Each structure stands twice: as structure tokens, then as C-alpha cells.
Amino acid sequence: MDFQLTEEQLAVQAAARDFAQNDLLPGVIERDTYEKFPAEQIKKMGELGFMGMMVDPKYNGGGMDTVSYVLAMEEISKIDSSASVAMSVNNSLVCWGLEKYGTEEQKEKYLKRLATGEIIGAFCLSEPEAGSDATSQRTTAEDKGDYYLVNGTKNWITNGNSASVYLVIAQTDKEKGHKGINALIVERETEGFVVGKKEEKLGIRGSDTHSLMFQDMKVPKENRIGEDGFGFNFAMSTLNGGRIGIAAQALGIASGAYELALKYSKERKAFGKEINQHQAIAFKLADMATQIETARLLCLKAAWLKDQKQDFSQASAMAKLYASQVAMDTTVEAVQVHGGYGFVKEYHVERLMRDAKITQIYEGTSEIQKIVISRNILK
């Protein structure tokens, strides 16, 4: 076993940390308050290679490993989860799904531009009636010979109004159940594509979350990913890897809150000494540090298994389940360490607390992660 990061991995981590501190931290409170999408920052993330980190260089990607991706996600999520979720969706769901399962033509046309961040993508699975139960797709893709006629609604779509390319999961043959679902590449300009209202959210408020409507939208057959009926398996396989990204986001939220609490505990005095000299606070910090280190090891193991081309479904589910709980627990305690100051925006921890909750919900709720884990251990 080797717990040392390589020089390249350390360089990626340092670059992500510098970018987060210098480019994301200024204005992060304002973006949260006014629900401003970090468009300029995401453009720069593309220029730095953070939007297509694991994509093969022949498709303009960084050719990096998943461990490097986890390290970068953690650093960026310490500061701005609205930026890191756009990064996660583009990397883990859109780029990875296209590179793994797309045709050469699809990769040339879409992946090359997505990997550089010239354009960003969105992944469209959830619906008003289909969240955790992803087989209950109401969006239909009727086979019309050389194209699909798509009708339906998608909910809670990250990058909903900012993406140029959307991977849409839709039902073609209802009688075949999940084997009748297809995954289609949809361009923003397609006739019948309508961006719905922006959601007003508890956390990740800078993230561009919208509902989408498709009204008699024609999608050419060459935009289907994989064989006919492959859509559900495509979505599940892609989400498997996506969980590593969200686990790393949760880890970043937790470690960001912990670092702020640790710093504050050294500056704030009560009863004649720094508050970290009081056992009540020192033990909180000890618990935070231990839980974060555990979450980090789970994230890195899942990433390592993926890089080794081994089965990582159980590891990624464990990482997301645990890291998201640690994000909730740590951010609540970080607010407590700050006392009254933790309750005001200026000190950042209240934002991190609000951002933490979504990591237990999207890309598979904590309950779904337990289903995945229990099925694996009971095989």
C-alpha cells in the first residue's frame, strides 16, 4: 500500500487550491446571496483543465486519473460548491459518459469542446415523478425512423440554462420497462427545447438549476448513445462514477468548514484563553478531523479502484454516503464553534452548512446508497 500522492497529483491539488482561493473566494458570498452563476470562474476552470480532467488528451482532455479529480474537487468545494457541482457534472457524468459509450463522431463533435470547457454539459435524468425511481421515466422518445420525437419534463437539472449539450434519458418502449429507455444527446438550439424556471434553493445557490421541457423535439438517431434500449444502463453506469465526484464535493465542504473552525478557534478567546484550549471545543475539532480523514480515505479508495479498472460501485456508494453525512455533521459543528459569528454570512460556515445538505440528495440519495451497498454485501 502507498499513501503518498505523486508529484503530478500534488501539483493538481495545489493548482486547484490556488484557483479556489484567488478566483472563487472573492465574490462567493455575493454569488450565493444573489444566486449568480459563476460563469467567468467556470470559464477559467476550463482554461486550467478542470472541466475535462479525465478525458483522453486526443479529445482535448487532461488525461488525469480519478485521484487527481478527487483532490481538485475537494479544494474547489472548500470554497464554492456551486462551481464544483458544475465541474462534477461536466467531468463525471457528461464527459465520462460520452468518452466511455459515445461513437467516434459524437466524441469529435461534442466531447472535444466539453473537455476544454468551451461549452458545458448537463445530465437529464430526474423528473417530477422520477427521482430515486429512475425507471419511471415519463419523458418519451418516440421512434420515427431516422429521428426520435421527444416530449416530457426534466427537473432539478444542474447547468440547466448554461449548458450547450444535454444528455437526456427518455422512454422509447414502455412495454420493455427499463430496457426500453434511451440516452440522447440534445443540443440547446433544438426546436421544441424549453428552459423552465430557475429553482430557488437552500444551498448551492449559484448553481444553475432549472426544469427543462421538451415539446415535439426532433433528435436525430445518430445522437443516441449506445444501442437501442441502453439508456437506463448508461445512466446507472455514469452515476456510479458521478458519486465519486459528489463524495469529493461533500469532503471539500466538510474540510472547508473544519479549516475555518480550526482557524477561528485559535483567534477567539473566552475565559482568558483561546477557545481551542477548552476541551469542549478541542474535542469537536478532534471529531471533525477524524471523520474528515475517514471520508477522504473512502473517496480516494473509490477513485483508486476506478483508476485500476476494478469494480468501484460499492466503494463509491460508501464514499458518498459517509462523506455527505460528515459534511452535514462537520458544518453544523463549525457553526457551533463560531458561536454567533457562525450564524452570519461573513464567516462562510453558514453557507457551507446549507450547501452540505444537497450532497445527501443528488446523484443518489443516502437511502439509495444504502440499497447499493447492501445489495453488494449480500450478493
mmCIF file of C-alpha atoms in Angstrom:
data_model
loop_
_atom_site.group_PDB
_atom_site.id
_atom_site.type_symbol
_atom_site.label_atom_id
_atom_site.label_comp_id
_atom_site.label_asym_id
_atom_site.label_seq_id
_atom_site.Cartn_x
_atom_site.Cartn_y
_atom_site.Cartn_z
ATOM 1 C CA MET A 1 0.000 0.000 0.000
ATOM 2 C CA ASP A 2 1.162 3.509 -0.749
ATOM 3 C CA PHE A 3 -0.464 6.549 0.841
ATOM 4 C CA GLN A 4 1.852 9.045 -0.907
ATOM 5 C CA LEU A 5 0.418 11.246 -3.643
ATOM 6 C CA THR A 6 2.510 11.560 -6.805
ATOM 7 C CA GLU A 7 4.161 14.854 -7.739
ATOM 8 C CA GLU A 8 1.611 15.304 -10.514
ATOM 9 C CA GLN A 9 -1.288 14.746 -8.093
ATOM 10 C CA LEU A 10 0.189 17.211 -5.610
ATOM 11 C CA ALA A 11 0.590 19.769 -8.420
ATOM 12 C CA VAL A 12 -3.077 19.361 -9.413
ATOM 13 C CA GLN A 13 -4.118 19.775 -5.764
ATOM 14 C CA ALA A 14 -2.007 22.934 -5.388
ATOM 15 C CA ALA A 15 -3.345 24.423 -8.646
ATOM 16 C CA ALA A 16 -6.939 23.783 -7.546
ATOM 17 C CA ARG A 17 -6.267 25.287 -4.126
ATOM 18 C CA ASP A 18 -4.701 28.427 -5.645
ATOM 19 C CA PHE A 19 -7.604 28.838 -8.076
ATOM 20 C CA ALA A 20 -10.180 28.394 -5.311
ATOM 21 C CA GLN A 21 -8.501 30.937 -3.020
ATOM 22 C CA ASN A 22 -7.689 33.524 -5.695
ATOM 23 C CA ASP A 23 -10.625 33.234 -8.116
ATOM 24 C CA LEU A 24 -13.540 31.624 -6.284
ATOM 25 C CA LEU A 25 -13.287 33.125 -2.792
ATOM 26 C CA PRO A 26 -13.699 36.770 -3.895
ATOM 27 C CA GLY A 27 -17.422 37.266 -4.505
ATOM 28 C CA VAL A 28 -18.542 33.833 -3.250
ATOM 29 C CA ILE A 29 -20.889 35.351 -0.613
ATOM 30 C CA GLU A 30 -22.409 37.719 -3.184
ATOM 31 C CA ARG A 31 -22.925 34.901 -5.704
ATOM 32 C CA ASP A 32 -24.687 32.858 -3.011
ATOM 33 C CA THR A 33 -26.862 35.770 -1.885
ATOM 34 C CA TYR A 34 -27.968 36.783 -5.383
ATOM 35 C CA GLU A 35 -27.946 33.291 -6.931
ATOM 36 C CA LYS A 36 -25.338 34.288 -9.501
ATOM 37 C CA PHE A 37 -23.934 31.508 -11.696
ATOM 38 C CA PRO A 38 -20.100 31.633 -11.602
ATOM 39 C CA ALA A 39 -19.783 31.798 -15.402
ATOM 40 C CA GLU A 40 -16.409 33.602 -15.533
ATOM 41 C CA GLN A 41 -14.902 31.308 -12.931
ATOM 42 C CA ILE A 42 -16.120 28.177 -14.744
ATOM 43 C CA LYS A 43 -14.657 29.507 -17.999
ATOM 44 C CA LYS A 44 -11.303 29.838 -16.232
ATOM 45 C CA MET A 45 -11.701 26.347 -14.777
ATOM 46 C CA GLY A 46 -11.941 25.127 -18.367
ATOM 47 C CA GLU A 47 -8.777 27.012 -19.318
ATOM 48 C CA LEU A 48 -6.960 25.425 -16.364
ATOM 49 C CA GLY A 49 -8.086 21.948 -17.437
ATOM 50 C CA PHE A 50 -10.573 21.301 -14.606
ATOM 51 C CA MET A 51 -13.611 20.654 -16.845
ATOM 52 C CA GLY A 52 -12.312 17.572 -18.658
ATOM 53 C CA MET A 53 -9.694 16.259 -16.264
ATOM 54 C CA MET A 54 -10.000 12.528 -17.000
ATOM 55 C CA VAL A 55 -10.680 12.821 -20.752
ATOM 56 C CA ASP A 56 -8.070 11.400 -23.129
ATOM 57 C CA PRO A 57 -5.771 14.160 -24.461
ATOM 58 C CA LYS A 58 -6.754 13.196 -28.037
ATOM 59 C CA TYR A 59 -10.187 14.662 -27.189
ATOM 60 C CA ASN A 60 -8.605 17.781 -25.595
ATOM 61 C CA GLY A 61 -8.783 16.381 -22.054
ATOM 62 C CA GLY A 62 -6.242 16.369 -19.257
ATOM 63 C CA GLY A 63 -5.666 12.609 -19.284
ATOM 64 C CA MET A 64 -5.504 12.657 -15.473
ATOM 65 C CA ASP A 65 -6.505 9.946 -13.034
ATOM 66 C CA THR A 66 -9.597 9.921 -10.821
ATOM 67 C CA VAL A 67 -7.473 10.508 -7.709
ATOM 68 C CA SER A 68 -6.359 13.884 -9.147
ATOM 69 C CA TYR A 69 -10.003 14.696 -9.878
ATOM 70 C CA VAL A 70 -10.984 13.959 -6.247
ATOM 71 C CA LEU A 71 -8.164 16.189 -4.978
ATOM 72 C CA ALA A 72 -9.241 19.070 -7.234
ATOM 73 C CA MET A 73 -12.934 18.643 -6.352
ATOM 74 C CA GLU A 74 -12.130 18.791 -2.637
ATOM 75 C CA GLU A 75 -10.134 22.028 -2.933
ATOM 76 C CA ILE A 76 -12.721 23.796 -5.100
ATOM 77 C CA SER A 77 -15.622 22.593 -2.905
ATOM 78 C CA LYS A 78 -13.951 24.056 0.200
ATOM 79 C CA ILE A 79 -14.778 27.471 -1.257
ATOM 80 C CA ASP A 80 -17.627 27.237 -3.790
ATOM 81 C CA SER A 81 -19.867 24.196 -4.223
ATOM 82 C CA SER A 82 -21.845 25.959 -6.949
ATOM 83 C CA ALA A 83 -18.707 25.936 -9.102
ATOM 84 C CA SER A 84 -17.698 22.414 -8.089
ATOM 85 C CA VAL A 85 -21.073 20.866 -8.966
ATOM 86 C CA ALA A 86 -20.819 22.301 -12.494
ATOM 87 C CA MET A 87 -17.319 20.809 -12.656
ATOM 88 C CA SER A 88 -18.545 17.449 -11.308
ATOM 89 C CA VAL A 89 -21.435 17.122 -13.772
ATOM 90 C CA ASN A 90 -19.259 18.081 -16.728
ATOM 91 C CA ASN A 91 -16.445 15.687 -15.739
ATOM 92 C CA SER A 92 -18.151 12.688 -14.132
ATOM 93 C CA LEU A 93 -21.442 12.483 -15.978
ATOM 94 C CA VAL A 94 -21.203 14.218 -19.344
ATOM 95 C CA CYS A 95 -17.565 13.837 -20.448
ATOM 96 C CA TRP A 96 -17.096 10.404 -18.894
ATOM 97 C CA GLY A 97 -20.373 9.071 -20.317
ATOM 98 C CA LEU A 98 -19.576 10.325 -23.813
ATOM 99 C CA GLU A 99 -15.994 9.071 -23.783
ATOM 100 C CA LYS A 100 -16.946 5.628 -22.442
ATOM 101 C CA TYR A 101 -20.044 4.970 -24.551
ATOM 102 C CA GLY A 102 -20.224 7.559 -27.347
ATOM 103 C CA THR A 103 -19.364 6.998 -31.029
ATOM 104 C CA GLU A 104 -16.227 8.488 -32.536
ATOM 105 C CA GLU A 105 -18.391 11.063 -34.339
ATOM 106 C CA GLN A 106 -20.087 12.067 -31.086
ATOM 107 C CA LYS A 107 -16.727 12.457 -29.353
ATOM 108 C CA GLU A 108 -15.344 14.611 -32.168
ATOM 109 C CA LYS A 109 -18.449 16.784 -32.289
ATOM 110 C CA TYR A 110 -19.169 17.223 -28.579
ATOM 111 C CA LEU A 111 -16.515 15.785 -26.257
ATOM 112 C CA LYS A 112 -13.620 17.879 -27.597
ATOM 113 C CA ARG A 113 -15.423 21.122 -26.785
ATOM 114 C CA LEU A 114 -16.820 19.880 -23.456
ATOM 115 C CA ALA A 115 -13.373 18.761 -22.253
ATOM 116 C CA THR A 116 -11.904 22.252 -22.653
ATOM 117 C CA GLY A 117 -14.863 23.979 -21.004
ATOM 118 C CA GLU A 118 -15.567 25.876 -24.256
ATOM 119 C CA ILE A 119 -19.091 24.566 -23.700
ATOM 120 C CA ILE A 120 -20.536 22.773 -20.663
ATOM 121 C CA GLY A 121 -22.950 19.870 -20.445
ATOM 122 C CA ALA A 122 -25.950 18.770 -18.395
ATOM 123 C CA PHE A 123 -27.265 15.343 -17.403
ATOM 124 C CA CYS A 124 -31.053 14.995 -17.560
ATOM 125 C CA LEU A 125 -32.460 12.028 -15.639
ATOM 126 C CA SER A 126 -34.683 13.328 -12.793
ATOM 127 C CA GLU A 127 -38.320 14.135 -13.466
ATOM 128 C CA PRO A 128 -41.271 15.386 -11.393
ATOM 129 C CA GLU A 129 -42.331 11.731 -10.905
ATOM 130 C CA ALA A 130 -38.928 10.036 -11.233
ATOM 131 C CA GLY A 131 -36.227 10.865 -8.728
ATOM 132 C CA SER A 132 -34.770 7.851 -6.943
ATOM 133 C CA ASP A 133 -37.046 5.591 -9.040
ATOM 134 C CA ALA A 134 -35.190 6.261 -12.281
ATOM 135 C CA THR A 135 -37.093 3.529 -14.170
ATOM 136 C CA SER A 136 -40.322 5.578 -14.025
ATOM 137 C CA GLN A 137 -39.426 7.809 -16.973
ATOM 138 C CA ARG A 138 -42.370 9.843 -18.278
ATOM 139 C CA THR A 139 -40.277 11.651 -20.891
ATOM 140 C CA THR A 140 -40.830 9.798 -24.153
ATOM 141 C CA ALA A 141 -38.599 9.405 -27.215
ATOM 142 C CA GLU A 142 -40.857 8.044 -29.938
ATOM 143 C CA ASP A 143 -39.000 6.203 -32.710
ATOM 144 C CA LYS A 144 -39.831 7.919 -36.001
ATOM 145 C CA GLY A 145 -37.356 6.109 -38.244
ATOM 146 C CA ASP A 146 -34.363 8.398 -38.619
ATOM 147 C CA TYR A 147 -35.141 10.521 -35.558
ATOM 148 C CA TYR A 148 -36.771 10.417 -32.110
ATOM 149 C CA LEU A 149 -39.707 12.667 -31.223
ATOM 150 C CA VAL A 150 -39.117 13.707 -27.611
ATOM 151 C CA ASN A 151 -41.753 15.009 -25.204
ATOM 152 C CA GLY A 152 -41.590 15.491 -21.445
ATOM 153 C CA THR A 153 -40.159 17.397 -18.495
ATOM 154 C CA LYS A 154 -36.916 17.096 -16.531
ATOM 155 C CA ASN A 155 -36.415 18.541 -13.036
ATOM 156 C CA TRP A 156 -33.524 19.926 -10.975
ATOM 157 C CA ILE A 157 -31.082 19.980 -13.882
ATOM 158 C CA THR A 158 -27.641 21.344 -12.943
ATOM 159 C CA ASN A 159 -26.272 23.740 -15.620
ATOM 160 C CA GLY A 160 -29.866 23.828 -16.911
ATOM 161 C CA ASN A 161 -29.655 27.269 -18.538
ATOM 162 C CA SER A 162 -25.877 27.363 -19.064
ATOM 163 C CA ALA A 163 -25.219 24.106 -20.896
ATOM 164 C CA SER A 164 -24.961 23.709 -24.666
ATOM 165 C CA VAL A 165 -25.227 19.903 -24.686
ATOM 166 C CA TYR A 166 -27.721 17.833 -22.681
ATOM 167 C CA LEU A 167 -27.705 14.060 -22.142
ATOM 168 C CA VAL A 168 -31.411 13.221 -21.947
ATOM 169 C CA ILE A 169 -32.768 9.911 -20.636
ATOM 170 C CA ALA A 170 -36.161 9.041 -22.171
ATOM 171 C CA GLN A 171 -38.534 6.095 -22.612
ATOM 172 C CA THR A 172 -38.884 4.711 -26.152
ATOM 173 C CA ASP A 173 -40.698 1.419 -25.477
ATOM 174 C CA LYS A 174 -42.788 1.386 -22.283
ATOM 175 C CA GLU A 175 -43.545 -2.350 -22.576
ATOM 176 C CA LYS A 176 -39.839 -3.173 -22.263
ATOM 177 C CA GLY A 177 -39.568 -1.225 -18.984
ATOM 178 C CA HIS A 178 -36.027 -0.108 -18.199
ATOM 179 C CA LYS A 179 -34.793 -1.945 -21.321
ATOM 180 C CA GLY A 180 -36.859 0.440 -23.425
ATOM 181 C CA ILE A 181 -35.048 3.588 -22.229
ATOM 182 C CA ASN A 182 -32.597 5.527 -24.427
ATOM 183 C CA ALA A 183 -29.943 8.188 -23.807
ATOM 184 C CA LEU A 184 -29.915 11.015 -26.347
ATOM 185 C CA ILE A 185 -27.547 13.930 -26.959
ATOM 186 C CA VAL A 186 -29.626 17.094 -27.297
ATOM 187 C CA GLU A 187 -28.288 20.458 -28.444
ATOM 188 C CA ARG A 188 -29.526 23.630 -26.767
ATOM 189 C CA GLU A 189 -30.760 25.130 -30.062
ATOM 190 C CA THR A 190 -33.040 22.166 -30.892
ATOM 191 C CA GLU A 191 -36.567 23.276 -31.775
ATOM 192 C CA GLY A 192 -39.014 22.369 -29.004
ATOM 193 C CA PHE A 193 -36.385 22.635 -26.256
ATOM 194 C CA VAL A 194 -37.597 24.975 -23.496
ATOM 195 C CA VAL A 195 -35.710 26.026 -20.350
ATOM 196 C CA GLY A 196 -38.117 26.354 -17.440
ATOM 197 C CA LYS A 197 -37.886 28.388 -14.259
ATOM 198 C CA LYS A 198 -34.750 28.574 -12.175
ATOM 199 C CA GLU A 199 -35.109 26.891 -8.794
ATOM 200 C CA GLU A 200 -34.657 28.988 -5.662
ATOM 201 C CA LYS A 201 -32.614 26.744 -3.405
ATOM 202 C CA LEU A 202 -31.427 26.293 0.194
ATOM 203 C CA GLY A 203 -27.798 25.770 -0.857
ATOM 204 C CA ILE A 204 -25.546 25.708 -3.939
ATOM 205 C CA ARG A 205 -27.465 28.858 -4.801
ATOM 206 C CA GLY A 206 -25.040 29.953 -7.504
ATOM 207 C CA SER A 207 -25.615 26.662 -9.336
ATOM 208 C CA ASP A 208 -27.840 26.984 -12.381
ATOM 209 C CA THR A 209 -30.699 24.579 -11.532
ATOM 210 C CA HIS A 210 -33.689 24.521 -13.891
ATOM 211 C CA SER A 211 -36.563 22.385 -15.064
ATOM 212 C CA LEU A 212 -36.493 21.615 -18.803
ATOM 213 C CA MET A 213 -39.393 20.964 -21.168
ATOM 214 C CA PHE A 214 -39.325 19.093 -24.491
ATOM 215 C CA GLN A 215 -42.189 19.738 -26.883
ATOM 216 C CA ASP A 216 -42.201 17.616 -30.078
ATOM 217 C CA MET A 217 -38.427 17.875 -30.146
ATOM 218 C CA LYS A 218 -36.740 16.025 -33.001
ATOM 219 C CA VAL A 219 -33.447 14.336 -32.097
ATOM 220 C CA PRO A 220 -31.576 12.554 -34.910
ATOM 221 C CA LYS A 221 -30.847 8.831 -34.437
ATOM 222 C CA GLU A 222 -27.084 9.433 -34.636
ATOM 223 C CA ASN A 223 -27.429 11.313 -31.315
ATOM 224 C CA ARG A 224 -28.406 8.165 -29.440
ATOM 225 C CA ILE A 225 -25.704 6.862 -27.080
ATOM 226 C CA GLY A 226 -25.171 3.117 -27.404
ATOM 227 C CA GLU A 227 -27.597 0.524 -28.700
ATOM 228 C CA ASP A 228 -31.380 0.907 -28.628
ATOM 229 C CA GLY A 229 -32.543 0.379 -25.032
ATOM 230 C CA PHE A 230 -29.146 1.105 -23.461
ATOM 231 C CA GLY A 231 -30.255 4.368 -21.783
ATOM 232 C CA PHE A 232 -31.003 3.059 -18.296
ATOM 233 C CA ASN A 233 -27.736 1.107 -18.041
ATOM 234 C CA PHE A 234 -25.922 4.177 -19.388
ATOM 235 C CA ALA A 235 -27.466 6.360 -16.667
ATOM 236 C CA MET A 236 -26.690 3.904 -13.844
ATOM 237 C CA SER A 237 -23.110 3.312 -15.011
ATOM 238 C CA THR A 238 -22.480 7.040 -15.344
ATOM 239 C CA LEU A 239 -23.976 7.848 -11.930
ATOM 240 C CA ASN A 240 -21.707 5.200 -10.404
ATOM 241 C CA GLY A 241 -18.701 7.356 -11.274
ATOM 242 C CA GLY A 242 -20.582 10.572 -10.570
ATOM 243 C CA ARG A 243 -20.896 9.524 -6.937
ATOM 244 C CA ILE A 244 -17.135 9.839 -6.542
ATOM 245 C CA GLY A 245 -17.359 13.477 -7.640
ATOM 246 C CA ILE A 246 -20.184 14.287 -5.210
ATOM 247 C CA ALA A 247 -18.425 12.387 -2.403
ATOM 248 C CA ALA A 248 -15.368 14.583 -3.067
ATOM 249 C CA GLN A 249 -17.598 17.654 -3.058
ATOM 250 C CA ALA A 250 -19.021 16.650 0.340
ATOM 251 C CA LEU A 251 -15.473 16.038 1.581
ATOM 252 C CA GLY A 252 -14.480 19.534 0.425
ATOM 253 C CA ILE A 253 -17.454 21.168 2.146
ATOM 254 C CA ALA A 254 -16.534 19.353 5.376
ATOM 255 C CA SER A 255 -12.813 20.130 5.209
ATOM 256 C CA GLY A 256 -13.518 23.762 4.275
ATOM 257 C CA ALA A 257 -15.750 24.171 7.331
ATOM 258 C CA TYR A 258 -13.212 22.393 9.550
ATOM 259 C CA GLU A 259 -10.351 24.643 8.405
ATOM 260 C CA LEU A 260 -12.431 27.743 9.158
ATOM 261 C CA ALA A 261 -13.404 26.401 12.589
ATOM 262 C CA LEU A 262 -9.796 25.483 13.414
ATOM 263 C CA LYS A 263 -8.567 28.952 12.397
ATOM 264 C CA TYR A 264 -11.313 30.706 14.362
ATOM 265 C CA SER A 265 -10.629 28.566 17.461
ATOM 266 C CA LYS A 266 -7.049 29.872 17.516
ATOM 267 C CA GLU A 267 -8.158 33.517 17.273
ATOM 268 C CA ARG A 268 -11.228 33.660 19.512
ATOM 269 C CA LYS A 269 -10.684 33.951 23.262
ATOM 270 C CA ALA A 270 -13.090 33.100 26.067
ATOM 271 C CA PHE A 271 -12.462 32.890 29.802
ATOM 272 C CA GLY A 272 -8.928 34.177 29.326
ATOM 273 C CA LYS A 273 -7.652 31.723 26.704
ATOM 274 C CA GLU A 274 -8.122 30.637 23.076
ATOM 275 C CA ILE A 275 -11.322 28.616 22.775
ATOM 276 C CA ASN A 276 -9.419 25.603 21.407
ATOM 277 C CA GLN A 277 -7.813 25.317 24.842
ATOM 278 C CA HIS A 278 -11.235 24.390 26.215
ATOM 279 C CA GLN A 279 -11.869 20.670 25.983
ATOM 280 C CA ALA A 280 -15.425 21.187 24.655
ATOM 281 C CA ILE A 281 -14.009 22.844 21.505
ATOM 282 C CA ALA A 282 -10.827 20.733 21.266
ATOM 283 C CA PHE A 283 -12.907 17.528 21.203
ATOM 284 C CA LYS A 284 -15.192 18.928 18.489
ATOM 285 C CA LEU A 285 -12.120 19.630 16.347
ATOM 286 C CA ALA A 286 -10.755 16.130 17.054
ATOM 287 C CA ASP A 287 -14.007 14.517 15.915
ATOM 288 C CA MET A 288 -14.136 16.670 12.781
ATOM 289 C CA ALA A 289 -10.539 15.877 11.824
ATOM 290 C CA THR A 290 -11.041 12.119 12.328
ATOM 291 C CA GLN A 291 -14.290 11.948 10.362
ATOM 292 C CA ILE A 292 -12.885 14.043 7.508
ATOM 293 C CA GLU A 293 -9.785 11.862 7.243
ATOM 294 C CA THR A 294 -12.008 8.757 7.119
ATOM 295 C CA ALA A 295 -14.175 10.306 4.391
ATOM 296 C CA ARG A 296 -11.067 11.292 2.428
ATOM 297 C CA LEU A 297 -9.705 7.736 2.513
ATOM 298 C CA LEU A 298 -13.065 6.363 1.304
ATOM 299 C CA CYS A 299 -13.099 8.874 -1.580
ATOM 300 C CA LEU A 300 -9.513 8.111 -2.567
ATOM 301 C CA LYS A 301 -10.096 4.354 -2.410
ATOM 302 C CA ALA A 302 -13.130 4.618 -4.715
ATOM 303 C CA ALA A 303 -11.091 6.793 -7.101
ATOM 304 C CA TRP A 304 -8.164 4.372 -6.981
ATOM 305 C CA LEU A 305 -10.402 1.375 -7.747
ATOM 306 C CA LYS A 306 -11.851 3.254 -10.728
ATOM 307 C CA ASP A 307 -8.334 4.035 -11.984
ATOM 308 C CA GLN A 308 -7.368 0.361 -11.576
ATOM 309 C CA LYS A 309 -10.430 -0.558 -13.665
ATOM 310 C CA GLN A 310 -11.824 -2.582 -10.759
ATOM 311 C CA ASP A 311 -15.446 -2.629 -9.593
ATOM 312 C CA PHE A 312 -15.973 0.584 -7.621
ATOM 313 C CA SER A 313 -19.770 0.627 -7.238
ATOM 314 C CA GLN A 314 -19.766 -0.305 -3.536
ATOM 315 C CA ALA A 315 -16.773 1.923 -2.762
ATOM 316 C CA SER A 316 -18.294 4.976 -4.477
ATOM 317 C CA ALA A 317 -21.631 4.448 -2.697
ATOM 318 C CA MET A 318 -19.849 4.129 0.672
ATOM 319 C CA ALA A 319 -17.780 7.244 -0.048
ATOM 320 C CA LYS A 320 -20.833 9.320 -0.955
ATOM 321 C CA LEU A 321 -22.952 8.003 1.937
ATOM 322 C CA TYR A 322 -20.280 8.683 4.531
ATOM 323 C CA ALA A 323 -18.764 11.898 3.155
ATOM 324 C CA SER A 324 -22.195 13.537 2.814
ATOM 325 C CA GLN A 325 -23.010 12.708 6.454
ATOM 326 C CA VAL A 326 -19.629 14.077 7.525
ATOM 327 C CA ALA A 327 -20.348 17.254 5.537
ATOM 328 C CA MET A 328 -23.601 17.734 7.453
ATOM 329 C CA ASP A 329 -22.108 16.935 10.859
ATOM 330 C CA THR A 330 -18.954 18.997 10.384
ATOM 331 C CA THR A 331 -20.661 22.117 9.047
ATOM 332 C CA VAL A 332 -23.188 22.128 11.908
ATOM 333 C CA GLU A 333 -20.340 21.853 14.425
ATOM 334 C CA ALA A 334 -18.290 24.501 12.580
ATOM 335 C CA VAL A 335 -21.196 26.940 13.009
ATOM 336 C CA GLN A 336 -21.315 25.981 16.708
ATOM 337 C CA VAL A 337 -17.572 26.617 17.149
ATOM 338 C CA HIS A 338 -18.065 30.094 15.652
ATOM 339 C CA GLY A 339 -20.960 30.813 18.027
ATOM 340 C CA GLY A 340 -22.983 33.862 16.967
ATOM 341 C CA TYR A 341 -20.477 34.679 14.221
ATOM 342 C CA GLY A 342 -21.219 31.313 12.615
ATOM 343 C CA PHE A 343 -24.782 32.449 12.018
ATOM 344 C CA VAL A 344 -23.777 35.387 9.806
ATOM 345 C CA LYS A 345 -22.731 35.188 6.162
ATOM 346 C CA GLU A 346 -19.411 36.948 6.557
ATOM 347 C CA TYR A 347 -17.828 33.909 8.249
ATOM 348 C CA HIS A 348 -18.755 31.440 5.419
ATOM 349 C CA VAL A 349 -19.650 28.447 7.619
ATOM 350 C CA GLU A 350 -23.421 29.007 7.426
ATOM 351 C CA ARG A 351 -23.179 28.787 3.611
ATOM 352 C CA LEU A 352 -21.199 25.570 3.828
ATOM 353 C CA MET A 353 -23.871 24.158 6.178
ATOM 354 C CA ARG A 354 -26.599 24.967 3.649
ATOM 355 C CA ASP A 355 -24.514 23.562 0.780
ATOM 356 C CA ALA A 356 -23.851 20.296 2.630
ATOM 357 C CA LYS A 357 -27.462 19.063 2.591
ATOM 358 C CA ILE A 358 -27.709 18.543 -1.160
ATOM 359 C CA THR A 359 -24.821 16.049 -1.085
ATOM 360 C CA GLN A 360 -27.171 13.631 0.725
ATOM 361 C CA ILE A 361 -29.787 14.019 -2.020
ATOM 362 C CA TYR A 362 -28.459 14.421 -5.564
ATOM 363 C CA GLU A 363 -26.829 11.727 -7.694
ATOM 364 C CA GLY A 364 -28.479 9.144 -5.463
ATOM 365 C CA THR A 365 -29.901 9.850 -2.013
ATOM 366 C CA SER A 366 -28.234 8.397 1.071
ATOM 367 C CA GLU A 367 -31.044 5.830 1.175
ATOM 368 C CA ILE A 368 -30.239 4.737 -2.400
ATOM 369 C CA GLN A 369 -26.556 4.430 -1.451
ATOM 370 C CA LYS A 370 -27.572 2.039 1.328
ATOM 371 C CA ILE A 371 -29.516 -0.048 -1.205
ATOM 372 C CA VAL A 372 -26.419 -0.208 -3.449
ATOM 373 C CA ILE A 373 -24.140 -1.123 -0.525
ATOM 374 C CA SER A 374 -26.485 -3.735 0.965
ATOM 375 C CA ARG A 375 -27.019 -5.415 -2.405
ATOM 376 C CA ASN A 376 -23.253 -5.644 -2.839
ATOM 377 C CA ILE A 377 -22.530 -7.086 0.594
ATOM 378 C CA LEU A 378 -25.448 -9.552 0.398
ATOM 379 C CA LYS A 379 -24.515 -10.961 -3.014
#
